[in-house]
């Protein structure tokens, strides 16, 4: 299932890149969309670190770090987009 999610993220990334010059994608701020996709991709990629490997010191320290980094990237991009919309409409 996570491979399907990674494939969908790749397809969305290519779609955003292909239509980056249209007004709809420009309004959605493609750089922040890319950061959000990167965070979601890290969250999907975390499955590869959790499931098949035995626990080592490196993996035990990398798993929470990557999980927190994916959360940080995803929600900071969403928060920046929400702040941008609020700044536009509060003028």
PDB file of N, CA and C in Angstrom:
ATOM      1  N   UNK A   1       0.815  -1.187   0.000  1.00  0.00           N
ATOM      2  CA  UNK A   1       0.000   0.000   0.000  1.00  0.00           C
ATOM      3  C   UNK A   1       0.865   1.260   0.000  1.00  0.00           C
ATOM      4  N   UNK A   2       1.983   1.220   0.737  1.00  0.00           N
ATOM      5  CA  UNK A   2       2.832   2.411   0.769  1.00  0.00           C
ATOM      6  C   UNK A   2       3.505   2.649  -0.576  1.00  0.00           C
ATOM      7  N   UNK A   3       3.712   1.594  -1.358  1.00  0.00           N
ATOM      8  CA  UNK A   3       4.272   1.792  -2.699  1.00  0.00           C
ATOM      9  C   UNK A   3       3.294   2.540  -3.591  1.00  0.00           C
ATOM     10  N   UNK A   4       2.013   2.284  -3.415  1.00  0.00           N
ATOM     11  CA  UNK A   4       0.993   3.021  -4.162  1.00  0.00           C
ATOM     12  C   UNK A   4       0.999   4.495  -3.754  1.00  0.00           C
ATOM     13  N   UNK A   5       1.173   4.759  -2.465  1.00  0.00           N
ATOM     14  CA  UNK A   5       1.252   6.144  -1.996  1.00  0.00           C
ATOM     15  C   UNK A   5       2.466   6.864  -2.559  1.00  0.00           C
ATOM     16  N   UNK A   6       3.601   6.189  -2.597  1.00  0.00           N
ATOM     17  CA  UNK A   6       4.809   6.794  -3.161  1.00  0.00           C
ATOM     18  C   UNK A   6       4.633   7.051  -4.648  1.00  0.00           C
ATOM     19  N   UNK A   7       3.978   6.113  -5.351  1.00  0.00           N
ATOM     20  CA  UNK A   7       3.720   6.318  -6.784  1.00  0.00           C
ATOM     21  C   UNK A   7       2.790   7.504  -7.007  1.00  0.00           C
ATOM     22  N   UNK A   8       1.774   7.649  -6.160  1.00  0.00           N
ATOM     23  CA  UNK A   8       0.862   8.793  -6.286  1.00  0.00           C
ATOM     24  C   UNK A   8       1.583  10.109  -6.004  1.00  0.00           C
ATOM     25  N   UNK A   9       2.485  10.099  -5.026  1.00  0.00           N
ATOM     26  CA  UNK A   9       3.257  11.313  -4.742  1.00  0.00           C
ATOM     27  C   UNK A   9       4.140  11.687  -5.925  1.00  0.00           C
ATOM     28  N   UNK A  10       4.745  10.682  -6.550  1.00  0.00           N
ATOM     29  CA  UNK A  10       5.563  10.950  -7.737  1.00  0.00           C
ATOM     30  C   UNK A  10       4.733  11.505  -8.879  1.00  0.00           C
ATOM     31  N   UNK A  11       3.543  10.933  -9.073  1.00  0.00           N
ATOM     32  CA  UNK A  11       2.665  11.429 -10.135  1.00  0.00           C
ATOM     33  C   UNK A  11       2.205  12.858  -9.849  1.00  0.00           C
ATOM     34  N   UNK A  12       1.881  13.152  -8.599  1.00  0.00           N
ATOM     35  CA  UNK A  12       1.489  14.516  -8.247  1.00  0.00           C
ATOM     36  C   UNK A  12       2.645  15.495  -8.423  1.00  0.00           C
ATOM     37  N   UNK A  13       3.848  15.064  -8.058  1.00  0.00           N
ATOM     38  CA  UNK A  13       5.018  15.920  -8.248  1.00  0.00           C
ATOM     39  C   UNK A  13       5.264  16.237  -9.713  1.00  0.00           C
ATOM     40  N   UNK A  14       5.137  15.223 -10.559  1.00  0.00           N
ATOM     41  CA  UNK A  14       5.307  15.459 -12.006  1.00  0.00           C
ATOM     42  C   UNK A  14       4.206  16.350 -12.554  1.00  0.00           C
ATOM     43  N   UNK A  15       2.981  16.171 -12.047  1.00  0.00           N
ATOM     44  CA  UNK A  15       1.866  16.998 -12.498  1.00  0.00           C
ATOM     45  C   UNK A  15       2.066  18.458 -12.105  1.00  0.00           C
ATOM     46  N   UNK A  16       2.519  18.684 -10.900  1.00  0.00           N
ATOM     47  CA  UNK A  16       2.787  20.050 -10.448  1.00  0.00           C
ATOM     48  C   UNK A  16       3.914  20.665 -11.262  1.00  0.00           C
ATOM     49  N   UNK A  17       4.956  19.877 -11.526  1.00  0.00           N
ATOM     50  CA  UNK A  17       6.082  20.398 -12.300  1.00  0.00           C
ATOM     51  C   UNK A  17       5.662  20.691 -13.742  1.00  0.00           C
ATOM     52  N   UNK A  18       4.848  19.841 -14.331  1.00  0.00           N
ATOM     53  CA  UNK A  18       4.441  20.043 -15.722  1.00  0.00           C
ATOM     54  C   UNK A  18       3.556  21.269 -15.886  1.00  0.00           C
ATOM     55  N   UNK A  19       2.753  21.578 -14.873  1.00  0.00           N
ATOM     56  CA  UNK A  19       1.812  22.701 -14.964  1.00  0.00           C
ATOM     57  C   UNK A  19       2.209  23.867 -14.065  1.00  0.00           C
ATOM     58  N   UNK A  20       3.491  23.996 -13.793  1.00  0.00           N
ATOM     59  CA  UNK A  20       3.939  25.030 -12.857  1.00  0.00           C
ATOM     60  C   UNK A  20       3.746  26.455 -13.372  1.00  0.00           C
ATOM     61  N   UNK A  21       3.537  26.621 -14.673  1.00  0.00           N
ATOM     62  CA  UNK A  21       3.378  27.964 -15.230  1.00  0.00           C
ATOM     63  C   UNK A  21       1.911  28.371 -15.371  1.00  0.00           C
ATOM     64  N   UNK A  22       0.979  27.486 -15.003  1.00  0.00           N
ATOM     65  CA  UNK A  22      -0.434  27.852 -15.089  1.00  0.00           C
ATOM     66  C   UNK A  22      -0.827  28.667 -13.851  1.00  0.00           C
ATOM     67  N   UNK A  23      -1.879  29.423 -13.986  1.00  0.00           N
ATOM     68  CA  UNK A  23      -2.279  30.312 -12.892  1.00  0.00           C
ATOM     69  C   UNK A  23      -2.788  29.536 -11.675  1.00  0.00           C
ATOM     70  N   UNK A  24      -3.414  28.381 -11.888  1.00  0.00           N
ATOM     71  CA  UNK A  24      -3.933  27.603 -10.755  1.00  0.00           C
ATOM     72  C   UNK A  24      -2.799  27.064  -9.894  1.00  0.00           C
ATOM     73  N   UNK A  25      -1.745  26.559 -10.518  1.00  0.00           N
ATOM     74  CA  UNK A  25      -0.621  26.011  -9.753  1.00  0.00           C
ATOM     75  C   UNK A  25       0.192  27.145  -9.130  1.00  0.00           C
ATOM     76  N   UNK A  26       0.323  28.249  -9.820  1.00  0.00           N
ATOM     77  CA  UNK A  26       1.022  29.396  -9.227  1.00  0.00           C
ATOM     78  C   UNK A  26       0.296  29.911  -7.999  1.00  0.00           C
ATOM     79  N   UNK A  27      -1.036  29.898  -8.039  1.00  0.00           N
ATOM     80  CA  UNK A  27      -1.811  30.354  -6.887  1.00  0.00           C
ATOM     81  C   UNK A  27      -1.672  29.397  -5.705  1.00  0.00           C
ATOM     82  N   UNK A  28      -1.414  28.148  -5.981  1.00  0.00           N
ATOM     83  CA  UNK A  28      -1.266  27.153  -4.912  1.00  0.00           C
ATOM     84  C   UNK A  28       0.173  27.081  -4.397  1.00  0.00           C
ATOM     85  N   UNK A  29       1.047  27.936  -4.883  1.00  0.00           N
ATOM     86  CA  UNK A  29       2.463  28.009  -4.511  1.00  0.00           C
ATOM     87  C   UNK A  29       3.162  26.660  -4.640  1.00  0.00           C
ATOM     88  N   UNK A  30       3.678  26.371  -5.840  1.00  0.00           N
ATOM     89  CA  UNK A  30       4.249  25.051  -6.117  1.00  0.00           C
ATOM     90  C   UNK A  30       5.452  24.688  -5.249  1.00  0.00           C
ATOM     91  N   UNK A  31       6.186  25.665  -4.757  1.00  0.00           N
ATOM     92  CA  UNK A  31       7.323  25.330  -3.888  1.00  0.00           C
ATOM     93  C   UNK A  31       6.836  24.733  -2.573  1.00  0.00           C
ATOM     94  N   UNK A  32       5.788  25.317  -2.013  1.00  0.00           N
ATOM     95  CA  UNK A  32       5.242  24.772  -0.774  1.00  0.00           C
ATOM     96  C   UNK A  32       4.561  23.426  -1.015  1.00  0.00           C
ATOM     97  N   UNK A  33       3.950  23.262  -2.179  1.00  0.00           N
ATOM     98  CA  UNK A  33       3.388  21.957  -2.519  1.00  0.00           C
ATOM     99  C   UNK A  33       4.480  20.904  -2.605  1.00  0.00           C
ATOM    100  N   UNK A  34       5.618  21.280  -3.161  1.00  0.00           N
ATOM    101  CA  UNK A  34       6.743  20.351  -3.240  1.00  0.00           C
ATOM    102  C   UNK A  34       7.286  19.974  -1.877  1.00  0.00           C
ATOM    103  N   UNK A  35       7.347  20.943  -0.970  1.00  0.00           N
ATOM    104  CA  UNK A  35       7.812  20.655   0.391  1.00  0.00           C
ATOM    105  C   UNK A  35       6.836  19.719   1.095  1.00  0.00           C
ATOM    106  N   UNK A  36       5.550  19.950   0.889  1.00  0.00           N
ATOM    107  CA  UNK A  36       4.538  19.086   1.484  1.00  0.00           C
ATOM    108  C   UNK A  36       4.630  17.671   0.910  1.00  0.00           C
ATOM    109  N   UNK A  37       4.838  17.552  -0.382  1.00  0.00           N
ATOM    110  CA  UNK A  37       5.009  16.233  -0.995  1.00  0.00           C
ATOM    111  C   UNK A  37       6.270  15.544  -0.498  1.00  0.00           C
ATOM    112  N   UNK A  38       7.313  16.301  -0.277  1.00  0.00           N
ATOM    113  CA  UNK A  38       8.543  15.720   0.257  1.00  0.00           C
ATOM    114  C   UNK A  38       8.315  15.167   1.660  1.00  0.00           C
ATOM    115  N   UNK A  39       7.598  15.914   2.488  1.00  0.00           N
ATOM    116  CA  UNK A  39       7.285  15.431   3.825  1.00  0.00           C
ATOM    117  C   UNK A  39       6.432  14.171   3.800  1.00  0.00           C
ATOM    118  N   UNK A  40       5.454  14.138   2.911  1.00  0.00           N
ATOM    119  CA  UNK A  40       4.624  12.932   2.789  1.00  0.00           C
ATOM    120  C   UNK A  40       5.441  11.766   2.250  1.00  0.00           C
ATOM    121  N   UNK A  41       6.352  12.042   1.342  1.00  0.00           N
ATOM    122  CA  UNK A  41       7.220  10.984   0.820  1.00  0.00           C
ATOM    123  C   UNK A  41       8.127  10.408   1.893  1.00  0.00           C
ATOM    124  N   UNK A  42       8.623  11.267   2.777  1.00  0.00           N
ATOM    125  CA  UNK A  42       9.428  10.765   3.891  1.00  0.00           C
ATOM    126  C   UNK A  42       8.593   9.890   4.824  1.00  0.00           C
ATOM    127  N   UNK A  43       7.344  10.280   5.034  1.00  0.00           N
ATOM    128  CA  UNK A  43       6.472   9.473   5.894  1.00  0.00           C
ATOM    129  C   UNK A  43       6.200   8.108   5.265  1.00  0.00           C
ATOM    130  N   UNK A  44       5.978   8.080   3.957  1.00  0.00           N
ATOM    131  CA  UNK A  44       5.796   6.794   3.281  1.00  0.00           C
ATOM    132  C   UNK A  44       7.090   5.993   3.280  1.00  0.00           C
ATOM    133  N   UNK A  45       8.213   6.669   3.103  1.00  0.00           N
ATOM    134  CA  UNK A  45       9.500   5.980   3.095  1.00  0.00           C
ATOM    135  C   UNK A  45       9.913   5.444   4.453  1.00  0.00           C
ATOM    136  N   UNK A  46       9.316   5.976   5.492  1.00  0.00           N
ATOM    137  CA  UNK A  46       9.619   5.505   6.839  1.00  0.00           C
ATOM    138  C   UNK A  46       9.230   4.039   7.018  1.00  0.00           C
ATOM    139  N   UNK A  47       8.265   3.580   6.248  1.00  0.00           N
ATOM    140  CA  UNK A  47       7.841   2.188   6.325  1.00  0.00           C
ATOM    141  C   UNK A  47       9.007   1.260   5.990  1.00  0.00           C
ATOM    142  N   UNK A  48       9.871   1.677   5.080  1.00  0.00           N
ATOM    143  CA  UNK A  48      11.014   0.843   4.711  1.00  0.00           C
ATOM    144  C   UNK A  48      12.002   0.708   5.862  1.00  0.00           C
ATOM    145  N   UNK A  49      12.060   1.691   6.745  1.00  0.00           N
ATOM    146  CA  UNK A  49      12.956   1.599   7.899  1.00  0.00           C
ATOM    147  C   UNK A  49      12.343   0.834   9.063  1.00  0.00           C
ATOM    148  N   UNK A  50      11.031   0.801   9.132  1.00  0.00           N
ATOM    149  CA  UNK A  50      10.384   0.170  10.276  1.00  0.00           C
ATOM    150  C   UNK A  50      10.293  -1.345  10.111  1.00  0.00           C
ATOM    151  N   UNK A  51       9.829  -1.792   8.969  1.00  0.00           N
ATOM    152  CA  UNK A  51       9.418  -3.188   8.860  1.00  0.00           C
ATOM    153  C   UNK A  51      10.551  -4.209   8.707  1.00  0.00           C
ATOM    154  N   UNK A  52      11.362  -4.165   7.679  1.00  0.00           N
ATOM    155  CA  UNK A  52      12.119  -5.378   7.357  1.00  0.00           C
ATOM    156  C   UNK A  52      13.462  -5.564   8.062  1.00  0.00           C
ATOM    157  N   UNK A  53      13.970  -4.584   8.723  1.00  0.00           N
ATOM    158  CA  UNK A  53      15.342  -4.674   9.208  1.00  0.00           C
ATOM    159  C   UNK A  53      15.393  -4.944  10.714  1.00  0.00           C
ATOM    160  N   UNK A  54      16.433  -5.617  11.167  1.00  0.00           N
ATOM    161  CA  UNK A  54      16.591  -5.782  12.617  1.00  0.00           C
ATOM    162  C   UNK A  54      16.987  -4.447  13.256  1.00  0.00           C
ATOM    163  N   UNK A  55      16.699  -4.342  14.517  1.00  0.00           N
ATOM    164  CA  UNK A  55      16.958  -3.087  15.229  1.00  0.00           C
ATOM    165  C   UNK A  55      18.457  -2.908  15.459  1.00  0.00           C
ATOM    166  N   UNK A  56      18.983  -1.821  14.950  1.00  0.00           N
ATOM    167  CA  UNK A  56      20.359  -1.420  15.227  1.00  0.00           C
ATOM    168  C   UNK A  56      20.310  -0.039  15.878  1.00  0.00           C
ATOM    169  N   UNK A  57      21.436   0.400  16.377  1.00  0.00           N
ATOM    170  CA  UNK A  57      21.465   1.728  17.005  1.00  0.00           C
ATOM    171  C   UNK A  57      21.119   2.822  16.007  1.00  0.00           C
ATOM    172  N   UNK A  58      21.620   2.684  14.783  1.00  0.00           N
ATOM    173  CA  UNK A  58      21.351   3.695  13.756  1.00  0.00           C
ATOM    174  C   UNK A  58      19.868   3.744  13.418  1.00  0.00           C
ATOM    175  N   UNK A  59      19.250   2.585  13.180  1.00  0.00           N
ATOM    176  CA  UNK A  59      17.832   2.573  12.809  1.00  0.00           C
ATOM    177  C   UNK A  59      16.941   3.028  13.954  1.00  0.00           C
ATOM    178  N   UNK A  60      17.313   2.675  15.164  1.00  0.00           N
ATOM    179  CA  UNK A  60      16.510   3.105  16.317  1.00  0.00           C
ATOM    180  C   UNK A  60      16.559   4.617  16.504  1.00  0.00           C
ATOM    181  N   UNK A  61      17.633   5.255  16.102  1.00  0.00           N
ATOM    182  CA  UNK A  61      17.704   6.709  16.206  1.00  0.00           C
ATOM    183  C   UNK A  61      17.183   7.391  14.941  1.00  0.00           C
ATOM    184  N   UNK A  62      17.229   6.718  13.795  1.00  0.00           N
ATOM    185  CA  UNK A  62      16.782   7.327  12.546  1.00  0.00           C
ATOM    186  C   UNK A  62      15.270   7.308  12.398  1.00  0.00           C
ATOM    187  N   UNK A  63      14.613   6.294  12.940  1.00  0.00           N
ATOM    188  CA  UNK A  63      13.162   6.181  12.772  1.00  0.00           C
ATOM    189  C   UNK A  63      12.414   7.377  13.348  1.00  0.00           C
ATOM    190  N   UNK A  64      12.623   7.761  14.597  1.00  0.00           N
ATOM    191  CA  UNK A  64      11.888   8.935  15.093  1.00  0.00           C
ATOM    192  C   UNK A  64      12.318  10.231  14.418  1.00  0.00           C
ATOM    193  N   UNK A  65      13.589  10.323  14.065  1.00  0.00           N
ATOM    194  CA  UNK A  65      14.074  11.533  13.406  1.00  0.00           C
ATOM    195  C   UNK A  65      13.381  11.738  12.064  1.00  0.00           C
ATOM    196  N   UNK A  66      13.282  10.689  11.279  1.00  0.00           N
ATOM    197  CA  UNK A  66      12.633  10.810   9.972  1.00  0.00           C
ATOM    198  C   UNK A  66      11.136  11.035  10.137  1.00  0.00           C
ATOM    199  N   UNK A  67      10.534  10.389  11.126  1.00  0.00           N
ATOM    200  CA  UNK A  67       9.111  10.626  11.378  1.00  0.00           C
ATOM    201  C   UNK A  67       8.826  12.060  11.757  1.00  0.00           C
ATOM    202  N   UNK A  68       9.645  12.618  12.635  1.00  0.00           N
ATOM    203  CA  UNK A  68       9.448  14.016  13.043  1.00  0.00           C
ATOM    204  C   UNK A  68       9.765  14.973  11.907  1.00  0.00           C
ATOM    205  N   UNK A  69      10.773  14.663  11.108  1.00  0.00           N
ATOM    206  CA  UNK A  69      11.111  15.512   9.968  1.00  0.00           C
ATOM    207  C   UNK A  69       9.992  15.521   8.940  1.00  0.00           C
ATOM    208  N   UNK A  70       9.380  14.366   8.688  1.00  0.00           N
ATOM    209  CA  UNK A  70       8.280  14.325   7.728  1.00  0.00           C
ATOM    210  C   UNK A  70       7.082  15.129   8.240  1.00  0.00           C
ATOM    211  N   UNK A  71       6.791  15.026   9.533  1.00  0.00           N
ATOM    212  CA  UNK A  71       5.711  15.824  10.113  1.00  0.00           C
ATOM    213  C   UNK A  71       6.022  17.307  10.007  1.00  0.00           C
ATOM    214  N   UNK A  72       7.253  17.678  10.319  1.00  0.00           N
ATOM    215  CA  UNK A  72       7.659  19.081  10.269  1.00  0.00           C
ATOM    216  C   UNK A  72       7.529  19.648   8.864  1.00  0.00           C
ATOM    217  N   UNK A  73       8.011  18.931   7.868  1.00  0.00           N
ATOM    218  CA  UNK A  73       7.941  19.425   6.490  1.00  0.00           C
ATOM    219  C   UNK A  73       6.498  19.537   6.007  1.00  0.00           C
ATOM    220  N   UNK A  74       5.697  18.526   6.296  1.00  0.00           N
ATOM    221  CA  UNK A  74       4.319  18.533   5.802  1.00  0.00           C
ATOM    222  C   UNK A  74       3.510  19.660   6.427  1.00  0.00           C
ATOM    223  N   UNK A  75       3.522  19.751   7.743  1.00  0.00           N
ATOM    224  CA  UNK A  75       2.653  20.720   8.384  1.00  0.00           C
ATOM    225  C   UNK A  75       3.211  22.134   8.388  1.00  0.00           C
ATOM    226  N   UNK A  76       4.514  22.312   8.264  1.00  0.00           N
ATOM    227  CA  UNK A  76       5.027  23.673   8.142  1.00  0.00           C
ATOM    228  C   UNK A  76       4.647  24.264   6.789  1.00  0.00           C
ATOM    229  N   UNK A  77       4.645  23.439   5.754  1.00  0.00           N
ATOM    230  CA  UNK A  77       4.209  23.935   4.446  1.00  0.00           C
ATOM    231  C   UNK A  77       2.723  24.286   4.467  1.00  0.00           C
ATOM    232  N   UNK A  78       1.929  23.451   5.113  1.00  0.00           N
ATOM    233  CA  UNK A  78       0.495  23.759   5.219  1.00  0.00           C
ATOM    234  C   UNK A  78       0.250  25.014   6.054  1.00  0.00           C
ATOM    235  N   UNK A  79       1.002  25.170   7.117  1.00  0.00           N
ATOM    236  CA  UNK A  79       0.868  26.360   7.957  1.00  0.00           C
ATOM    237  C   UNK A  79       1.297  27.615   7.197  1.00  0.00           C
ATOM    238  N   UNK A  80       2.356  27.515   6.407  1.00  0.00           N
ATOM    239  CA  UNK A  80       2.801  28.666   5.615  1.00  0.00           C
ATOM    240  C   UNK A  80       1.756  29.049   4.573  1.00  0.00           C
ATOM    241  N   UNK A  81       1.122  28.049   3.978  1.00  0.00           N
ATOM    242  CA  UNK A  81       0.071  28.348   3.004  1.00  0.00           C
ATOM    243  C   UNK A  81      -1.130  28.996   3.685  1.00  0.00           C
ATOM    244  N   UNK A  82      -1.498  28.513   4.860  1.00  0.00           N
ATOM    245  CA  UNK A  82      -2.626  29.106   5.582  1.00  0.00           C
ATOM    246  C   UNK A  82      -2.304  30.532   6.007  1.00  0.00           C
ATOM    247  N   UNK A  83      -1.079  30.781   6.450  1.00  0.00           N
ATOM    248  CA  UNK A  83      -0.677  32.130   6.827  1.00  0.00           C
ATOM    249  C   UNK A  83      -0.710  33.064   5.618  1.00  0.00           C
ATOM    250  N   UNK A  84      -0.301  32.554   4.473  1.00  0.00           N
ATOM    251  CA  UNK A  84      -0.302  33.349   3.248  1.00  0.00           C
ATOM    252  C   UNK A  84      -1.726  33.759   2.883  1.00  0.00           C
ATOM    253  N   UNK A  85      -2.667  32.832   2.980  1.00  0.00           N
ATOM    254  CA  UNK A  85      -4.070  33.146   2.674  1.00  0.00           C
ATOM    255  C   UNK A  85      -4.625  34.135   3.697  1.00  0.00           C
ATOM    256  N   UNK A  86      -4.304  33.944   4.968  1.00  0.00           N
ATOM    257  CA  UNK A  86      -4.779  34.864   6.004  1.00  0.00           C
ATOM    258  C   UNK A  86      -4.203  36.254   5.805  1.00  0.00           C
ATOM    259  N   UNK A  87      -2.951  36.355   5.391  1.00  0.00           N
ATOM    260  CA  UNK A  87      -2.349  37.667   5.163  1.00  0.00           C
ATOM    261  C   UNK A  87      -2.986  38.376   3.967  1.00  0.00           C
ATOM    262  N   UNK A  88      -3.366  37.600   2.971  1.00  0.00           N
ATOM    263  CA  UNK A  88      -4.002  38.204   1.795  1.00  0.00           C
ATOM    264  C   UNK A  88      -5.384  38.754   2.148  1.00  0.00           C
ATOM    265  N   UNK A  89      -6.162  37.977   2.908  1.00  0.00           N
ATOM    266  CA  UNK A  89      -7.548  38.380   3.188  1.00  0.00           C
ATOM    267  C   UNK A  89      -7.660  39.344   4.366  1.00  0.00           C
ATOM    268  N   UNK A  90      -6.615  39.527   5.134  1.00  0.00           N
ATOM    269  CA  UNK A  90      -6.706  40.469   6.249  1.00  0.00           C
ATOM    270  C   UNK A  90      -6.360  41.893   5.828  1.00  0.00           C
ATOM    271  N   UNK A  91      -5.935  42.085   4.621  1.00  0.00           N
ATOM    272  CA  UNK A  91      -5.603  43.434   4.149  1.00  0.00           C
ATOM    273  C   UNK A  91      -6.828  44.243   3.841  1.00  0.00           C
TER     274      UNK A  91
END
